[in-house]
Amino acid sequence: MEIDLSVSWLGLSMASPLFNASGVMCRHADELDRLAASCAGAVITKSCTLEPRAGNPEPRYAALPFGSINSMGLPNEGFRYYLDYARRYDYGRGKPLFVSVSGMSADETLTILGELARLDLPCLPEVNLSCPNVPGKPQTGYDFAASAALLDAIVRIYPKTFGVKLPPYFDPVHFDMMADVLRAYPTLGFVTCINSIGNALVVDVERELALIRPKDGLGGLGGSYVLPTALANVREFARRLPDRHVVGCGGVTSGAEAFMHILCGATVVQIGTCLYEEGPGAFERIAAELSALMRSKGYRTLDAFRGRLGTP
């Protein structure tokens, strides 16, 4: 049985549902080019700010037995760098480009989106409401009124389709509250669930030190540690926003986890920690494992099982 991993969504076509999570292998043009040349179905840039940022001091990333902890602090080359990349990107190769936007203030975010709107390129922005690793900068996604105010301003300045990257939520009431905010904006086409679980602390017992330096050792938790939380967020937002797309992100290390995200309702799936550790070859491996799993279950297409998670 021939397996079809293709996805059509938001007017875009992807040969595979897998692509990178913003922040991994996407800060520089050569990294983005490597992603575009890989088996990834799309490419997303590093979250950009108005001006270039070096990010937080090292060490700011540590691999863990079941994932990672990081406090990168939005290191990026500034929005002009990524918009220049978007201008020269080869859209004809059939891999959509997403530009991640994470201004240090609402005004910065609006300035970047206003410039992107004026360029009228075929890329789509993913507005990051959820970076947990910049000292003194709270996650917008945990302030529902602030999120609504920012989205009100975005749709006035950016008339085309866009998406948002959300922090993890842990209570059904908060799923409801954020879904109520998001459904008010018809041009909001997708939500990405989830960013890392913020402000975790990992301790090196031998050295009696935190593993990373920024924020006194607090950082975002990623990898397999966050898979159950990510799946819950994917399913709950897919349920509450049936006319929007959910991008699953968190804990994907094999085809099985990609299958889980799609079973919970994800349209496509981003890969972060695994990509950081393994490199772009992860896309080919995970796609092959996903195909094999689908074949064993008798599913030829992703639509055959998307959103069909049951309960015993």
Short mmCIF file of C-alpha atoms in Angstrom, two decimals:
data_model
loop_
_atom_site.label_atom_id
_atom_site.label_comp_id
_atom_site.label_asym_id
_atom_site.label_seq_id
_atom_site.Cartn_x
_atom_site.Cartn_y
_atom_site.Cartn_z
CA MET A 1 0.00 0.00 0.00
CA GLU A 2 1.39 3.36 -1.03
CA ILE A 3 1.42 5.84 1.85
CA ASP A 4 0.63 9.50 1.17
CA LEU A 5 2.12 11.91 3.73
CA SER A 6 1.16 15.04 1.84
CA VAL A 7 -0.80 17.86 3.46
CA SER A 8 -2.80 20.69 1.89
CA TRP A 9 -3.67 23.53 4.26
CA LEU A 10 -3.95 27.32 4.23
CA GLY A 11 -3.53 27.21 0.47
CA LEU A 12 -0.17 25.48 0.93
CA SER A 13 1.03 22.05 -0.14
CA MET A 14 3.56 19.98 1.80
CA ALA A 15 4.95 16.61 0.75
CA SER A 16 5.50 15.74 4.43
CA PRO A 17 3.78 17.00 7.58
CA LEU A 18 7.13 17.43 9.36
CA PHE A 19 9.21 20.59 9.71
CA ASN A 20 11.43 22.36 12.20
CA ALA A 21 10.29 24.14 15.32
CA SER A 22 11.35 27.77 15.34
CA GLY A 23 14.61 28.13 17.21
CA VAL A 24 16.28 24.98 15.90
CA MET A 25 18.70 25.12 12.96
CA CYS A 26 17.10 28.28 11.61
CA ARG A 27 19.06 31.31 12.83
CA HIS A 28 21.32 31.64 9.79
CA ALA A 29 20.67 31.37 6.06
CA ASP A 30 22.92 28.34 5.64
CA GLU A 31 20.93 26.47 8.30
CA LEU A 32 17.64 27.42 6.63
CA ASP A 33 19.04 26.25 3.30
CA ARG A 34 19.96 22.89 4.85
CA LEU A 35 16.39 22.52 6.08
CA ALA A 36 15.01 23.43 2.66
CA ALA A 37 17.26 20.78 1.08
CA SER A 38 16.21 18.11 3.61
CA CYS A 39 13.09 15.93 3.73
CA ALA A 40 11.28 18.55 5.82
CA GLY A 41 7.91 19.54 4.39
CA ALA A 42 8.38 23.24 5.18
CA VAL A 43 10.83 25.67 6.79
CA ILE A 44 10.36 28.18 9.60
CA THR A 45 12.85 30.88 10.60
CA LYS A 46 14.19 31.75 14.03
CA SER A 47 11.90 34.04 16.00
CA CYS A 48 13.03 37.51 15.01
CA THR A 49 13.17 40.78 16.91
CA LEU A 50 13.49 44.29 15.48
CA GLU A 51 17.25 44.40 16.07
CA PRO A 52 19.78 41.55 16.17
CA ARG A 53 20.23 39.85 19.53
CA ALA A 54 23.12 37.77 20.83
CA GLY A 55 20.83 36.06 23.33
CA ASN A 56 21.57 34.88 26.84
CA PRO A 57 25.03 33.95 28.15
CA GLU A 58 26.39 30.42 27.80
CA PRO A 59 25.81 27.72 28.86
CA ARG A 60 22.22 28.15 27.78
CA TYR A 61 21.33 24.70 26.38
CA ALA A 62 21.78 21.25 27.91
CA ALA A 63 20.76 17.85 26.62
CA LEU A 64 18.93 15.67 29.15
CA PRO A 65 18.08 11.95 29.26
CA PHE A 66 14.59 12.60 27.88
CA GLY A 67 14.89 15.97 26.20
CA SER A 68 16.55 19.31 26.84
CA ILE A 69 16.53 22.52 28.84
CA ASN A 70 17.35 25.84 27.25
CA SER A 71 17.33 29.55 27.90
CA MET A 72 18.53 30.89 24.57
CA GLY A 73 17.09 34.39 24.96
CA LEU A 74 15.98 34.91 21.33
CA PRO A 75 19.39 35.03 19.63
CA ASN A 76 18.65 36.15 16.06
CA GLU A 77 19.93 38.32 13.24
CA GLY A 78 17.12 40.87 13.33
CA PHE A 79 13.95 40.92 11.24
CA ARG A 80 15.54 42.47 8.15
CA TYR A 81 17.82 39.44 7.81
CA TYR A 82 14.87 37.03 7.71
CA LEU A 83 12.77 39.21 5.44
CA ASP A 84 15.72 39.37 3.04
CA TYR A 85 15.88 35.58 3.20
CA ALA A 86 12.13 35.40 2.50
CA ARG A 87 12.60 37.63 -0.56
CA ARG A 88 15.10 35.26 -2.16
CA TYR A 89 13.62 31.97 -0.93
CA ASP A 90 12.81 29.50 -3.68
CA TYR A 91 9.08 29.00 -3.16
CA GLY A 92 8.96 26.96 -6.37
CA ARG A 93 10.56 23.97 -4.69
CA GLY A 94 7.22 23.30 -2.97
CA LYS A 95 8.27 23.87 0.64
CA PRO A 96 6.34 26.68 2.34
CA LEU A 97 8.28 29.24 4.37
CA PHE A 98 7.08 30.53 7.73
CA VAL A 99 8.62 33.56 9.41
CA SER A 100 8.55 33.47 13.21
CA VAL A 101 8.05 36.88 14.84
CA SER A 102 8.72 37.63 18.50
CA GLY A 103 9.17 41.35 19.06
CA MET A 104 10.47 42.51 22.41
CA SER A 105 7.32 44.63 22.64
CA ALA A 106 3.95 44.83 20.91
CA ASP A 107 5.21 47.78 18.87
CA GLU A 108 8.19 45.76 17.64
CA THR A 109 5.96 42.89 16.59
CA LEU A 110 3.64 45.26 14.74
CA THR A 111 6.55 46.98 12.98
CA ILE A 112 7.85 43.64 11.73
CA LEU A 113 4.42 42.46 10.58
CA GLY A 114 3.74 45.80 8.89
CA GLU A 115 6.92 45.44 6.86
CA LEU A 116 6.07 41.84 6.02
CA ALA A 117 2.61 42.95 4.85
CA ARG A 118 4.16 45.60 2.57
CA LEU A 119 6.48 43.04 0.98
CA ASP A 120 3.50 40.81 0.08
CA LEU A 121 5.54 37.60 -0.01
CA PRO A 122 4.03 34.09 -0.06
CA CYS A 123 5.46 33.26 3.38
CA LEU A 124 3.28 33.10 6.51
CA PRO A 125 4.11 34.59 9.91
CA GLU A 126 3.97 32.63 13.13
CA VAL A 127 3.67 35.18 15.94
CA ASN A 128 5.38 33.88 19.07
CA LEU A 129 3.21 34.59 22.11
CA SER A 130 5.21 32.23 24.27
CA CYS A 131 8.94 32.76 24.61
CA PRO A 132 9.74 31.89 28.26
CA ASN A 133 13.46 32.66 28.19
CA VAL A 134 13.96 36.43 28.01
CA PRO A 135 14.64 37.93 31.46
CA GLY A 136 12.00 40.50 32.37
CA LYS A 137 9.75 39.66 29.39
CA PRO A 138 6.59 37.75 30.41
CA GLN A 139 4.85 35.30 28.09
CA THR A 140 2.04 37.19 26.35
CA GLY A 141 0.07 33.98 25.95
CA TYR A 142 -0.58 33.76 29.68
CA ASP A 143 -2.22 37.20 29.70
CA PHE A 144 -5.49 36.74 27.82
CA ALA A 145 -6.36 40.46 27.72
CA ALA A 146 -2.89 41.35 26.44
CA SER A 147 -3.13 38.58 23.83
CA ALA A 148 -6.46 39.95 22.59
CA ALA A 149 -5.10 43.51 22.47
CA LEU A 150 -2.08 42.38 20.44
CA LEU A 151 -4.22 40.34 18.04
CA ASP A 152 -6.58 43.32 17.61
CA ALA A 153 -3.59 45.39 16.53
CA ILE A 154 -2.13 42.64 14.33
CA VAL A 155 -5.25 42.18 12.22
CA ARG A 156 -5.40 45.93 11.61
CA ILE A 157 -1.88 46.00 10.23
CA TYR A 158 -1.55 42.51 8.73
CA PRO A 159 -4.58 41.59 6.58
CA LYS A 160 -3.43 38.14 5.47
CA THR A 161 -3.37 34.72 7.13
CA PHE A 162 -1.09 34.29 10.13
CA GLY A 163 -0.66 31.98 13.11
CA VAL A 164 0.42 32.11 16.74
CA LYS A 165 2.71 29.94 18.82
CA LEU A 166 1.24 29.28 22.25
CA PRO A 167 2.70 28.38 25.61
CA PRO A 168 1.47 25.20 27.28
CA TYR A 169 -1.77 25.49 29.23
CA PHE A 170 -2.60 23.22 32.14
CA ASP A 171 -6.25 23.86 32.99
CA PRO A 172 -9.41 23.39 30.90
CA VAL A 173 -10.56 26.88 31.87
CA HIS A 174 -7.42 28.33 30.30
CA PHE A 175 -7.98 26.28 27.13
CA ASP A 176 -11.45 27.82 26.98
CA MET A 177 -10.25 31.36 27.64
CA MET A 178 -7.51 31.33 25.00
CA ALA A 179 -9.76 29.62 22.45
CA ASP A 180 -12.35 32.37 23.02
CA VAL A 181 -9.66 34.94 22.28
CA LEU A 182 -8.38 33.21 19.15
CA ARG A 183 -11.66 32.41 17.44
CA ALA A 184 -12.47 36.14 17.20
CA TYR A 185 -9.90 36.58 14.40
CA PRO A 186 -10.88 34.99 11.07
CA THR A 187 -7.44 35.53 9.51
CA LEU A 188 -5.76 33.61 12.32
CA GLY A 189 -5.29 30.37 10.44
CA PHE A 190 -3.26 28.21 12.79
CA VAL A 191 -2.07 27.79 16.36
CA THR A 192 1.16 26.02 17.25
CA CYS A 193 1.05 23.94 20.44
CA ILE A 194 3.36 24.07 22.34
CA ASN A 195 6.42 26.13 23.11
CA SER A 196 8.66 24.68 25.81
CA ILE A 197 7.41 24.35 29.38
CA GLY A 198 8.90 27.47 30.89
CA ASN A 199 11.08 27.97 33.94
CA ALA A 200 12.13 24.43 34.68
CA LEU A 201 15.25 23.84 36.76
CA VAL A 202 17.68 20.95 36.26
CA VAL A 203 20.44 20.34 38.81
CA ASP A 204 23.86 18.73 38.38
CA VAL A 205 24.24 16.81 41.66
CA GLU A 206 27.99 16.27 41.30
CA ARG A 207 28.81 19.93 40.74
CA GLU A 208 25.88 21.22 42.83
CA LEU A 209 25.06 23.63 40.03
CA ALA A 210 22.16 24.39 37.72
CA LEU A 211 22.86 23.08 34.21
CA ILE A 212 22.40 26.44 32.48
CA ARG A 213 23.42 29.97 33.43
CA PRO A 214 20.63 32.42 32.42
CA LYS A 215 17.84 33.27 34.86
CA ASP A 216 19.70 31.50 37.69
CA GLY A 217 19.28 28.20 35.88
CA LEU A 218 15.63 28.47 34.85
CA GLY A 219 14.89 27.41 31.28
CA GLY A 220 12.38 25.93 28.89
CA LEU A 221 11.90 22.15 29.06
CA GLY A 222 11.64 20.31 25.75
CA GLY A 223 11.79 16.85 24.23
CA SER A 224 10.07 13.74 25.54
CA TYR A 225 9.45 15.37 28.92
CA VAL A 226 6.81 17.62 27.34
CA LEU A 227 5.08 15.13 25.02
CA PRO A 228 2.01 14.47 27.23
CA THR A 229 1.49 18.20 27.81
CA ALA A 230 1.91 18.94 24.10
CA LEU A 231 -0.59 16.26 23.09
CA ALA A 232 -3.16 17.58 25.57
CA ASN A 233 -2.81 21.10 24.17
CA VAL A 234 -3.05 19.88 20.58
CA ARG A 235 -6.22 17.91 21.26
CA GLU A 236 -7.91 20.59 23.34
CA PHE A 237 -7.29 23.39 20.84
CA ALA A 238 -8.25 21.14 17.92
CA ARG A 239 -11.54 20.47 19.71
CA ARG A 240 -12.19 24.12 20.51
CA LEU A 241 -11.06 25.56 17.17
CA PRO A 242 -12.34 23.07 14.58
CA ASP A 243 -12.18 25.62 11.75
CA ARG A 244 -8.49 26.42 12.37
CA HIS A 245 -5.36 24.33 12.02
CA VAL A 246 -3.25 23.12 14.94
CA VAL A 247 0.48 22.65 14.50
CA GLY A 248 1.74 20.02 16.93
CA CYS A 249 5.10 20.62 18.59
CA GLY A 250 6.74 18.84 21.50
CA GLY A 251 8.35 15.51 22.17
CA VAL A 252 8.59 14.10 18.65
CA THR A 253 11.52 11.69 18.44
CA SER A 254 10.07 9.03 16.12
CA GLY A 255 7.20 8.30 13.81
CA ALA A 256 5.10 7.17 16.78
CA GLU A 257 5.03 10.63 18.37
CA ALA A 258 4.28 12.29 15.03
CA PHE A 259 1.37 9.84 14.68
CA MET A 260 0.15 10.77 18.18
CA HIS A 261 0.13 14.49 17.40
CA ILE A 262 -1.88 13.94 14.23
CA LEU A 263 -4.23 11.49 15.97
CA CYS A 264 -4.87 14.26 18.53
CA GLY A 265 -5.79 16.68 15.73
CA ALA A 266 -2.57 18.26 14.45
CA THR A 267 -2.51 19.18 10.78
CA VAL A 268 1.30 19.24 10.66
CA VAL A 269 4.07 18.61 13.19
CA GLN A 270 7.19 20.54 14.18
CA ILE A 271 10.36 18.93 15.53
CA GLY A 272 12.68 20.72 17.97
CA THR A 273 15.00 18.94 20.42
CA CYS A 274 15.33 15.82 18.25
CA LEU A 275 16.35 17.97 15.28
CA TYR A 276 18.88 19.83 17.43
CA GLU A 277 20.49 16.57 18.52
CA GLU A 278 20.21 14.54 15.30
CA GLY A 279 20.30 17.06 12.49
CA PRO A 280 18.17 17.26 9.33
CA GLY A 281 18.35 13.50 8.76
CA ALA A 282 15.69 13.23 11.46
CA PHE A 283 13.02 14.27 8.97
CA GLU A 284 13.66 11.35 6.61
CA ARG A 285 13.86 8.84 9.46
CA ILE A 286 10.72 10.02 11.24
CA ALA A 287 8.74 10.23 7.99
CA ALA A 288 9.74 6.64 7.16
CA GLU A 289 8.70 5.48 10.63
CA LEU A 290 5.40 7.32 10.36
CA SER A 291 4.74 5.69 6.98
CA ALA A 292 5.55 2.24 8.35
CA LEU A 293 3.23 2.75 11.30
CA MET A 294 0.42 3.95 9.06
CA ARG A 295 0.90 0.96 6.77
CA SER A 296 0.72 -1.44 9.71
CA LYS A 297 -2.58 0.14 10.75
CA GLY A 298 -4.04 0.25 7.24
CA TYR A 299 -4.02 4.06 6.93
CA ARG A 300 -3.01 5.41 3.53
CA THR A 301 -3.45 9.12 4.25
CA LEU A 302 -3.10 11.39 7.28
CA ASP A 303 -6.75 12.39 7.01
CA ALA A 304 -7.71 8.78 7.70
CA PHE A 305 -6.80 9.14 11.38
CA ARG A 306 -6.32 12.83 12.08
CA GLY A 307 -8.25 13.93 15.17
CA ARG A 308 -9.69 10.48 15.83
CA LEU A 309 -8.24 9.83 19.25
CA GLY A 310 -10.63 7.83 21.37
CA THR A 311 -10.93 7.15 25.08
CA PRO A 312 -11.36 3.72 26.66
#
